[in-house]
Coordinates of C-alpha atoms in Angstrom, one line a residue:
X1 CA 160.7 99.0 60.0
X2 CA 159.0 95.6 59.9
X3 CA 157.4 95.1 63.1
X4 CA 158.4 91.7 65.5
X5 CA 154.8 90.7 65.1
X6 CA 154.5 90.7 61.5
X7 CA 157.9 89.1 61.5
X8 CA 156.9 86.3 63.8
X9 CA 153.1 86.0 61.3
X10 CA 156.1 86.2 58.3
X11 CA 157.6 82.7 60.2
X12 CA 154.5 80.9 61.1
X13 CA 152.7 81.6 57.8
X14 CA 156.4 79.7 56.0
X15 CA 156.0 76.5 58.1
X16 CA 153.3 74.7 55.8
X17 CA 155.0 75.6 52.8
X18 CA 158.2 74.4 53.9
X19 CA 157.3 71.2 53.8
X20 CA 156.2 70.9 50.0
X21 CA 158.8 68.5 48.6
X22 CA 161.0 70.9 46.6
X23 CA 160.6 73.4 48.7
X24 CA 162.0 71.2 52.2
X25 CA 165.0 70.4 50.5
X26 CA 165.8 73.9 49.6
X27 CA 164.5 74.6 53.0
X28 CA 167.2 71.9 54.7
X29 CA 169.7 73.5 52.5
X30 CA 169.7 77.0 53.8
X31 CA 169.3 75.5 57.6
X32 CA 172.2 73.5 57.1
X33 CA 173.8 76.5 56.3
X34 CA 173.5 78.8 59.0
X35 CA 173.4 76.5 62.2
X36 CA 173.9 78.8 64.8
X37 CA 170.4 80.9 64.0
X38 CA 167.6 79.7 65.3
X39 CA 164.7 77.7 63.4
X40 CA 162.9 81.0 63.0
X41 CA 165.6 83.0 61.4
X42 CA 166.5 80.2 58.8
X43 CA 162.6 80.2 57.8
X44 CA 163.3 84.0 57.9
X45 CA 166.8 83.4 55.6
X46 CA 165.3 80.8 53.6
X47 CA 161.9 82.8 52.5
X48 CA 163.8 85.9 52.0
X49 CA 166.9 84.7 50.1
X50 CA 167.3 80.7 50.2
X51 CA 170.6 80.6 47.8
X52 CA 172.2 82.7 51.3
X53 CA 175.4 81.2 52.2
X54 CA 176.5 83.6 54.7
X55 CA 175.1 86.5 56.6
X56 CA 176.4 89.2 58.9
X57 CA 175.2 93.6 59.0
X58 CA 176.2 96.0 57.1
X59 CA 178.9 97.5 59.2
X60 CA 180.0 93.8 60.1
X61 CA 181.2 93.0 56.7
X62 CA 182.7 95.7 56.2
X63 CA 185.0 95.9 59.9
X64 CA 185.5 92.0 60.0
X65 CA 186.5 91.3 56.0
X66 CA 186.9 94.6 54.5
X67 CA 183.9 94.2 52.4
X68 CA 181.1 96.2 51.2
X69 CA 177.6 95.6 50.5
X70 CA 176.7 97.0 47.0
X71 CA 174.5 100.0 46.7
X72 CA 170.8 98.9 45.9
X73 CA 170.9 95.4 47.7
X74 CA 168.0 94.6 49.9
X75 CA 168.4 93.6 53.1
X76 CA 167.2 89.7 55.0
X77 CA 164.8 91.0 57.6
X78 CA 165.9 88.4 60.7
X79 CA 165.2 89.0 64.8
X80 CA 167.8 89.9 67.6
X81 CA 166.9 90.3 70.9
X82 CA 167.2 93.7 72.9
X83 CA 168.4 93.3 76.2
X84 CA 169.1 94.9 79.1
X85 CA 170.9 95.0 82.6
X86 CA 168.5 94.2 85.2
X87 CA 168.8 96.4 88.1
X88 CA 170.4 95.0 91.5
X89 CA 167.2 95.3 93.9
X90 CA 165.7 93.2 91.3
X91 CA 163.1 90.6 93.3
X92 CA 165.4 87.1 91.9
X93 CA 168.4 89.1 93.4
X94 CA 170.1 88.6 89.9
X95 CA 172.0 91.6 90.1
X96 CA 173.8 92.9 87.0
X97 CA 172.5 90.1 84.7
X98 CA 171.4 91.1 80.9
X99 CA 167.9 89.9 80.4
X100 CA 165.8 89.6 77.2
X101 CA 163.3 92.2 77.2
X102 CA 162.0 92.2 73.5
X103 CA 162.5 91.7 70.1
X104 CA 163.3 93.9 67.1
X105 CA 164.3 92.7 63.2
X106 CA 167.3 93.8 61.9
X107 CA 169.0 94.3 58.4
X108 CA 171.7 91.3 57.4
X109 CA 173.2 91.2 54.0
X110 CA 174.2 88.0 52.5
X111 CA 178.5 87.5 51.4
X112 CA 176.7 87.5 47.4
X113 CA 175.7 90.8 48.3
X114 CA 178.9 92.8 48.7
X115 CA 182.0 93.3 47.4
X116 CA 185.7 94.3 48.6
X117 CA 188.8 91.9 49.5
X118 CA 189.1 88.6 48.6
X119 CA 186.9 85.9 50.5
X120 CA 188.2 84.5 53.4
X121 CA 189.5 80.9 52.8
X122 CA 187.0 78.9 54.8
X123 CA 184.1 80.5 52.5
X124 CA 185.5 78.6 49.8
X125 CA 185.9 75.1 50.8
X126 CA 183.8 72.7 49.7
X127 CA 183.4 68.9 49.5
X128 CA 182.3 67.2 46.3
X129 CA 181.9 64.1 45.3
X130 CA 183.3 61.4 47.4
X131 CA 183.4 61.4 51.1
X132 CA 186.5 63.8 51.5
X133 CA 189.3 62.2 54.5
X134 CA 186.5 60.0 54.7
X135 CA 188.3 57.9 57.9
X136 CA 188.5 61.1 59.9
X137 CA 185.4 62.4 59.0
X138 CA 183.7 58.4 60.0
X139 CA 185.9 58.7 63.1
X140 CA 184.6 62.3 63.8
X141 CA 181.1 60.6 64.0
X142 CA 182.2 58.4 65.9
X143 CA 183.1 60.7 68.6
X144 CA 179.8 63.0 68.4
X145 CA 177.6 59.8 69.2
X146 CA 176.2 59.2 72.4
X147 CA 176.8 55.3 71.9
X148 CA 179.1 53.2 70.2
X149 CA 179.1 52.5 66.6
X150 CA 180.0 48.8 65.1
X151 CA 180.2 47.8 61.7
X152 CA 178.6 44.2 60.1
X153 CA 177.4 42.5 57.5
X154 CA 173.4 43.1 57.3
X155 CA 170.8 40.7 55.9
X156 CA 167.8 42.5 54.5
X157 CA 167.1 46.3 53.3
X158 CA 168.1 47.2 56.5
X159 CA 171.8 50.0 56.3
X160 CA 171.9 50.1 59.8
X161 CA 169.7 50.5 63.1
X162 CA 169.8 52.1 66.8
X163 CA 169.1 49.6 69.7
X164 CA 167.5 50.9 72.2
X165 CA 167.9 47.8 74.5
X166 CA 171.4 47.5 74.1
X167 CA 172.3 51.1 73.5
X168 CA 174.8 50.6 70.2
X169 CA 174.4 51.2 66.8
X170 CA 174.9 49.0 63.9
X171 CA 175.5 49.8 60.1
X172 CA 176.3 47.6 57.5
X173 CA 180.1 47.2 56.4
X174 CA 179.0 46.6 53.6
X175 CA 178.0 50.2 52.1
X176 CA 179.3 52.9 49.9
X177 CA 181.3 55.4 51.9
X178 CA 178.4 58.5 51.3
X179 CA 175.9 55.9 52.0
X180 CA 177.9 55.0 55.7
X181 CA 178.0 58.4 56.0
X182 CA 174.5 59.0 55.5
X183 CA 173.0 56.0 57.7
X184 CA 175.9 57.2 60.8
X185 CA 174.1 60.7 61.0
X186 CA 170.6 59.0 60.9
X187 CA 170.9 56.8 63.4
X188 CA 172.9 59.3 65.6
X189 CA 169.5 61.1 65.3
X190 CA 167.6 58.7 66.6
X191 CA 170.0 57.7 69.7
X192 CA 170.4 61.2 70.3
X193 CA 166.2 62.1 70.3
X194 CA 164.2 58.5 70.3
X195 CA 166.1 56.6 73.0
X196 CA 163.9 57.8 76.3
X197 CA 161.3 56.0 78.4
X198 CA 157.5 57.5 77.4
X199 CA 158.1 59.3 74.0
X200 CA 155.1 60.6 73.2
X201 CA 156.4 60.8 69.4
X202 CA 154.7 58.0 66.7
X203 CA 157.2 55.7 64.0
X204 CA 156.6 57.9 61.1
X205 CA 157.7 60.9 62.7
X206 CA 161.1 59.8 64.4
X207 CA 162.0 58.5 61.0
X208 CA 161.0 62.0 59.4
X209 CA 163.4 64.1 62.3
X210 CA 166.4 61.3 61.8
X211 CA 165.8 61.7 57.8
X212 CA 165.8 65.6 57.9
X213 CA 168.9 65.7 60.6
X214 CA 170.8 63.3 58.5
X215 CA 170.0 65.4 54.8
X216 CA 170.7 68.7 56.8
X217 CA 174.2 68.0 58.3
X218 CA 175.4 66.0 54.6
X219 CA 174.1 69.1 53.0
X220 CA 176.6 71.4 55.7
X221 CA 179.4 69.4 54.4
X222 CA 178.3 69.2 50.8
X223 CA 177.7 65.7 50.3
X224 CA 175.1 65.1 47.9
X225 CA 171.6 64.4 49.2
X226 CA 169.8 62.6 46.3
X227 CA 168.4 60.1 48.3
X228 CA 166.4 61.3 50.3
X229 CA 162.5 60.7 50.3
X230 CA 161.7 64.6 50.4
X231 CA 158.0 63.5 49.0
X232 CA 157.1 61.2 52.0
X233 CA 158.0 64.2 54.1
X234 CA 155.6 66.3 52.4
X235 CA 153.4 64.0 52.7
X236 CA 153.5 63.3 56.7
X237 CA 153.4 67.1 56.9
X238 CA 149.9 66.9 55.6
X239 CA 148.6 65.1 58.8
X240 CA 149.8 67.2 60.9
X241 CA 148.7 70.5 63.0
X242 CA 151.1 74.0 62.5
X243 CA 152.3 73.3 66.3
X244 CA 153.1 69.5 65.7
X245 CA 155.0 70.8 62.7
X246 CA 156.9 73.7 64.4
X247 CA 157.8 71.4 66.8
X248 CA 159.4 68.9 65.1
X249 CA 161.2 71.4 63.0
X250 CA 162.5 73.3 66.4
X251 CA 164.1 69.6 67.4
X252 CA 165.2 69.0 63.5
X253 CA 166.9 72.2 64.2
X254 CA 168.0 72.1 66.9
X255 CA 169.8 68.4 66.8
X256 CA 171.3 68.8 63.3
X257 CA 173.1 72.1 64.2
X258 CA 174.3 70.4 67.7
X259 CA 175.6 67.3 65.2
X260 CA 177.2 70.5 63.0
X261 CA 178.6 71.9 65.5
X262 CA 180.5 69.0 67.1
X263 CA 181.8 67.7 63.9
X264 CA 183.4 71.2 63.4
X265 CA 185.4 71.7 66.8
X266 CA 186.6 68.2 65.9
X267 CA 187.3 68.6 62.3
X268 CA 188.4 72.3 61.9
X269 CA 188.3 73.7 65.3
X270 CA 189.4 77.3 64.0
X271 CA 186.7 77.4 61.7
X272 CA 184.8 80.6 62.2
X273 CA 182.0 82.2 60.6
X274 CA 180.6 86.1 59.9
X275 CA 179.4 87.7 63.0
X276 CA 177.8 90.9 63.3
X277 CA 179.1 92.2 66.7
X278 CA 175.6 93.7 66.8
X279 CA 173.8 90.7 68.8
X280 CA 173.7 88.5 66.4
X281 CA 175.9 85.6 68.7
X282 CA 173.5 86.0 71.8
X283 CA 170.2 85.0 69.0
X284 CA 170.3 81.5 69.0
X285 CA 169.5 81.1 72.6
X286 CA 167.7 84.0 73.0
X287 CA 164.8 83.3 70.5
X288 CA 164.2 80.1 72.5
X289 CA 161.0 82.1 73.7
X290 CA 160.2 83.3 70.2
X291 CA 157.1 81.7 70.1
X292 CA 156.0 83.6 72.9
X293 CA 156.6 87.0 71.6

């Protein structure tokens, strides 16, 4: 079995080649894919088997959907924690509380991997084209910002803009529908990350997390990300150190799978996805301290 500390080596050696330009977008895509993992299993996912769509163990597919996985697959190598209960006379006095103790990488199997009953509805919806309920999903937006959104007309390049000093955001009324779309999510970024008092965080970057959030979550909901300017993010990336880098993709991460998940409890609150009754819903918190292992 793959020991934690070559997997954790396997994670940190990914995050410069991540960020070549063809490479990030695929990257984005797999992220966007499986937001409830943390940044270092969807580097895991992605080097292993990018074109993933869903994930859960062996006996988890088979329990939860009635599914096999075909003989001869090979398996995505991804962390869980082990826990235990930590004894009453423990010295915090946090009697009966499971605790992280370790980590250990375990076997998943992507949905392309097996075979059985029919696929569950949700795994084969999909958004093309135009902005699908396109009001709703606007409105939805709407809802997961932290400050109000208005529509104008803008003079200049400009599709839209956060302001800090008056706490609103403003998009032109003037754009496409996928475009609006797009410029909501990035500027939800920023308000969301870039709005506090002594951000030690310089221009080029902010616009590179608010770029990456807003391809990431359009991606999740299959709108098409063309647009974007994958080749200045490569190029950024070559200025900066492997921590700098891990740590902006731990907040890209992290933000664009809170946007995710708070367009989905609004949108299709009974949307659920494969879970391996094994651990796999305690990992997302739990390999906050991944770095440390």
């Amino acid at each position: 079995m793959d020991s934690i500390r070559q997997i954790a080596e396997q994670v940190e050696a990914g995050v410069k080649g991540v960020f070549e330009s063809d490479a990030y977008r695929s990257y984005l895509a797999t992220m966007s894919r499986f937001h409830s993992y943390s940044l270092n299993n969807t580097i895991l996912i992605y080097q292993q088997k990018p074109d993933a769509t869903y994930i859960a163990g062996y006996q988890a597919w088979y329990r939860s959907f009635g599914r096999w996985v075909r003989k001869g697959e090979k398996s995505i190598r991804i962390m869980a924690p082990i826990t235990k209960v930590r004894e009453p006379e423990s010295q915090d006095g946090s009697s009966g509380k499971r605790v992280i103790v370790g980590y250990r990488a375990i076997p998943v199997f992507d949905i392309s991997q097996t075979d059985g009953a029919p696929l569950p509805s949700f795994l084969q919806e999909k958004i093309d084209g135009e902005v699908e309920d396109y009001d709703s999903f606007r409105a939805a937006l709407e809802l997961v910002s932290p400050v109000p959104i208005r529509y104008e007309s803008l003079e200049g390049r400009a599709n839209g803009y956060y302001s800090l000093e008056r706490k609103e955001i403003v998009i032109d009324d003037t754009l496409s529908q996928l475009q609006t779309v797009k410029t909501v999510i990035h500027e939800i970024s920023h308000a969301m990350l870039h709005s506090g008092k002594g951000l030690d965080i310089d221009r080029r970057t902010m616009e590179v997390q608010a770029e990456s959030i807003a391809c990431a979550v359009c991606m999740h909901y299959h709108l098409d990300p063309s647009e974007y300017s994958f080749g200045y993010i490569a190029g950024w990336s070559k200025d900066q150190e492997l921590a700098e880098l891990k740590k902006s993709m731990e907040v890209i991460c992290h933000t664009s799978h809170k946007i995710i998940h708070a367009l989905d409890q609004i949108i299709n609150p009974d949307f659920q996805t494969p879970r391996d009754s094994s651990g796999l819903h305690a990992m997302q918190e739990a390999e906050r301290i991944l770095s440390g292992a």
